[in-house]
CSV table of C-alpha atoms in Angstrom, one decimal:
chain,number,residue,atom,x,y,z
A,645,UNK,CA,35.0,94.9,80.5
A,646,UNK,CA,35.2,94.2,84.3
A,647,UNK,CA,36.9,96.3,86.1
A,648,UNK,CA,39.3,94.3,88.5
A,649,UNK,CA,41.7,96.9,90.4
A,650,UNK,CA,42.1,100.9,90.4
A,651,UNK,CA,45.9,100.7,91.3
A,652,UNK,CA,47.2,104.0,92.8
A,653,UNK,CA,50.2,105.6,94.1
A,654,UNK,CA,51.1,107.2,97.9
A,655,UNK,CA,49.3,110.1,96.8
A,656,UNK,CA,46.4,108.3,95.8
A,657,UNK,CA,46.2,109.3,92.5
A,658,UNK,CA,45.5,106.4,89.8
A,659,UNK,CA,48.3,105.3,87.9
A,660,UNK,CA,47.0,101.7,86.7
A,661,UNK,CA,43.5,100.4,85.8
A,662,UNK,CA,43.0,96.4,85.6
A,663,UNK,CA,40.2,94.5,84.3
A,664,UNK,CA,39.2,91.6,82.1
A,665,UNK,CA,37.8,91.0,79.0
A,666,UNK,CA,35.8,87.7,79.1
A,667,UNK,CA,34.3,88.3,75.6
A,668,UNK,CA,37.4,88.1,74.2
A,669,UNK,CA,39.2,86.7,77.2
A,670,UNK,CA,42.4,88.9,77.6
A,671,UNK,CA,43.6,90.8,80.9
A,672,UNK,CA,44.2,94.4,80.2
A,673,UNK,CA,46.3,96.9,82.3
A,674,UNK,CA,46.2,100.6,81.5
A,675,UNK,CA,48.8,102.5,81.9
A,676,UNK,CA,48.1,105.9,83.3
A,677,UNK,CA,51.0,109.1,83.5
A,678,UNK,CA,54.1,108.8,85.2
A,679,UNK,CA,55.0,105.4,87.3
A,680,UNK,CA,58.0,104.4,89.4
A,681,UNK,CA,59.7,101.2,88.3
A,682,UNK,CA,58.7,100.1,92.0
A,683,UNK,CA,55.1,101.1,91.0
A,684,UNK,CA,55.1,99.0,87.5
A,685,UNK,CA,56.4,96.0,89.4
A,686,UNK,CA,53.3,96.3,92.3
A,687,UNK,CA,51.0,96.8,89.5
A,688,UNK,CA,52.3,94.0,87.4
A,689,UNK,CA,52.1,92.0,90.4
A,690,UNK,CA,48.5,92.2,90.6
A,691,UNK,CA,48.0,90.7,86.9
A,692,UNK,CA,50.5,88.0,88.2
A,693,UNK,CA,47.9,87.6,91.5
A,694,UNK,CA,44.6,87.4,88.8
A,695,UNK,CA,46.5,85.3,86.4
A,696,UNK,CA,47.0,82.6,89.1
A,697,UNK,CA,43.6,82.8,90.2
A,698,UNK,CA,41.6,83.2,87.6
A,699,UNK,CA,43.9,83.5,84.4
A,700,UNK,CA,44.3,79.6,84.4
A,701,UNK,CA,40.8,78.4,85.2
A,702,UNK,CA,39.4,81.2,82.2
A,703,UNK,CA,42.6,79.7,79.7
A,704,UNK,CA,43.6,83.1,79.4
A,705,UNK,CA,46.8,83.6,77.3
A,706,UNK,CA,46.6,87.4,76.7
A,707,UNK,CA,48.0,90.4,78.5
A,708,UNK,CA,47.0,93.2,77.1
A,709,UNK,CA,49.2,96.7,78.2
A,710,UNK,CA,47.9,99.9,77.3
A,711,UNK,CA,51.1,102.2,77.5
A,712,UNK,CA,49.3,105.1,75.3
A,713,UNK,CA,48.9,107.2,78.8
A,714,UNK,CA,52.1,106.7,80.2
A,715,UNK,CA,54.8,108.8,80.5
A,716,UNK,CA,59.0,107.9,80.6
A,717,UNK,CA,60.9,105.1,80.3
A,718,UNK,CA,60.4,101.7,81.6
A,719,UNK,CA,63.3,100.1,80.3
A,720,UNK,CA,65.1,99.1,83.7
A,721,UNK,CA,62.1,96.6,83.5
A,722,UNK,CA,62.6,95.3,80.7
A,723,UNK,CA,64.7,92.1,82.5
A,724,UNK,CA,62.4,92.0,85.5
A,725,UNK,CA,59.4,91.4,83.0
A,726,UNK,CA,61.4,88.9,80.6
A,727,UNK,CA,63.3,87.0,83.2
A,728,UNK,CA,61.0,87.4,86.5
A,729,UNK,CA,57.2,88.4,85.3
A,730,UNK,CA,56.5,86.3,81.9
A,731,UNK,CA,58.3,83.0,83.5
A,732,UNK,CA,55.5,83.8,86.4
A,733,UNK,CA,52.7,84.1,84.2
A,734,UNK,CA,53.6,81.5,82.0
A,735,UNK,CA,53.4,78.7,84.6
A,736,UNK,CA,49.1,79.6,85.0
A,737,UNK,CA,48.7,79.7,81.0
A,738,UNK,CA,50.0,82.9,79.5
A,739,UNK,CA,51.7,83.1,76.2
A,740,UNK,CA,51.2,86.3,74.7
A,741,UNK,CA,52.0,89.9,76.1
A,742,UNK,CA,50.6,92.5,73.5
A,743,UNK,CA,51.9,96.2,74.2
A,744,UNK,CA,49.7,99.2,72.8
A,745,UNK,CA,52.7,101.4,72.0
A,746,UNK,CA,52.6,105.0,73.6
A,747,UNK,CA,53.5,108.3,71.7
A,748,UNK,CA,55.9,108.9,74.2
A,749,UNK,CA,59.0,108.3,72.8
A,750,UNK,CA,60.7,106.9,75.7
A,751,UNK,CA,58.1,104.2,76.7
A,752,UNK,CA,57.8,103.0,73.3
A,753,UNK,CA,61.4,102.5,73.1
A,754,UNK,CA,60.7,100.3,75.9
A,755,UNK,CA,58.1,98.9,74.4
A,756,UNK,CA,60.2,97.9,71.5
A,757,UNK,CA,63.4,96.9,73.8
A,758,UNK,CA,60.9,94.2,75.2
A,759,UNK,CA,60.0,92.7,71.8
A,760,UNK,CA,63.5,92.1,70.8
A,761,UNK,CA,64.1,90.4,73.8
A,762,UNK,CA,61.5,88.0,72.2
A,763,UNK,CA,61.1,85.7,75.3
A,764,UNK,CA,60.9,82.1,74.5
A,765,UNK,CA,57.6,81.3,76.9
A,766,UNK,CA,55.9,84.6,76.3
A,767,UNK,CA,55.7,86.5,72.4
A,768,UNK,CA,55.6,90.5,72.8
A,769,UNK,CA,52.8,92.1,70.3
A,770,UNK,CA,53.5,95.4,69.2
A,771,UNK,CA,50.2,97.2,68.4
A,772,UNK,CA,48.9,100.7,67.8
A,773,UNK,CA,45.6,100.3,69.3
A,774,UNK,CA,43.1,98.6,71.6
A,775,UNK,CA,41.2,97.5,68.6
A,776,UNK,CA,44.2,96.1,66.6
A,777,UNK,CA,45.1,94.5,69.6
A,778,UNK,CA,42.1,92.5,69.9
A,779,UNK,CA,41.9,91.7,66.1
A,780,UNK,CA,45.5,90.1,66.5
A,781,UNK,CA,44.5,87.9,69.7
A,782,UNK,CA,40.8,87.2,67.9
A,783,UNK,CA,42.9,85.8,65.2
A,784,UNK,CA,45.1,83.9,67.6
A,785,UNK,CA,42.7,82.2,69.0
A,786,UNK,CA,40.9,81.1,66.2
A,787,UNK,CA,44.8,79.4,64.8
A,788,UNK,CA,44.9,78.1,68.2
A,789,UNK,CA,41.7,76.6,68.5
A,790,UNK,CA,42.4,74.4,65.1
């Protein structure tokens, strides 16, 4: 895994981690306590930025988000990431957001909001951990690859 940005807030504390998986060729953002939707949207923004740069030239098609350590609701997003973030992405070569769901009740609810949305350029994957996560996009690759 290679670590790509520590994203923090105006106190300087770490609320996002970003790196890449080139094994298995996914970006990954983990989710870390409480963020503002202003914070989730300048985090987000940063996959966007790695996705243009590097996500195309790698054919990366994964986004990975690990929600498990967040905390709250993040469904004012939900529109922002179906209509403004996936369309983004989409255009340098992703196709398949995968959500690790979080225990907390309110951001899996999100989490769940955003996969009925079902966007037509980018699938949301619910999965209950890192390792099912990969297993799915493993698998996807290999149907894709055919």
């Amino acid at each position: 895994m290679i670590i790509i940005d520590l994203i923090r807030n105006e106190e300087g504390k770490i609320y996002a981690k970003l790196s890449y998986e080139p094994q298995k060729n996914y970006l990954l953002m983990k989710w870390i306590g409480f963020c503002s939707e202003e914070e989730v949207k300048l985090a987000s923004m940063k996959m966007y930025e790695w996705q243009k740069r590097e996500g195309l030239k790698k054919g990366c098609k994964f986004h990975v988000h690990d929600t498990k350590e967040i905390e709250g609701a993040w469904a004012g997003l939900v529109d922002w990431i179906s209509n403004y973030f996936f369309p983004l992405n989409y255009e340098y070569g992703l196709r398949y957001n995968l959500s690790i769901i979080s225990p907390d009740l309110f951001s899996k609810l999100s989490s769940i909001e955003l996969q009925k949305r079902n966007n037509v350029k980018v699938t949301t994957v619910l999965c209950e951990t890192i390792s099912q996560a990969e297993a799915w996009l493993t698998k996807r690759y290999a149907e894709l690859s055919r």
